[in-house]
Amino acid sequence: MRAGLGLAALVVGLVSGAAGTLVHQRWWGLALALGAALATLAWLPAGGVRLAFAAGWCVPVLRGALERPGGGFLIGGDAVGWSFLAGSVVLLVAAVTTAATGRRTPGVDDRGRADDPGVRGLPS
């Protein structure tokens, strides 16, 4: 089930990244694309699912920044294009830095950390 969720997040990232690449030249498109991507990233559980979404988002953005066969670019070298690229980097960095927080460590139960004595250290 977890792999299916990761695959779905990757596909959603690919589609939304492609859509954002196509509409980022308008002010509302830039705000909508980056705002929706950051909101989705915050909503997804930390770990591989969040990383899959961010990687899927960055693939069409990177492709849009590369030169097309006709000689043009989908993401220009202007302030809007650089803002879109910077927002995509922020999205990827946020996903990478929070990827380890989704893992459970052995020896930790749901009541607290393994090294936290909590109330167990108090005499009864």
Short mmCIF file of C-alpha atoms in Angstrom, two decimals, residues 1 10 14 21 34 36 42-43 74 80 114:
data_model
loop_
_atom_site.label_atom_id
_atom_site.label_comp_id
_atom_site.label_asym_id
_atom_site.label_seq_id
_atom_site.Cartn_x
_atom_site.Cartn_y
_atom_site.Cartn_z
CA MET A 1 0.00 0.00 0.00
CA LEU A 10 5.01 10.71 -8.04
CA LEU A 14 4.66 15.01 -12.48
CA THR A 21 5.62 24.90 -15.84
CA LEU A 34 4.01 27.11 -5.95
CA ALA A 36 -0.45 24.34 -4.23
CA ALA A 42 2.98 19.95 3.88
CA TRP A 43 -0.14 17.76 3.73
CA LEU A 74 9.52 26.92 -21.35
CA VAL A 80 9.34 34.97 -13.01
CA ALA A 114 13.44 5.56 23.94
#
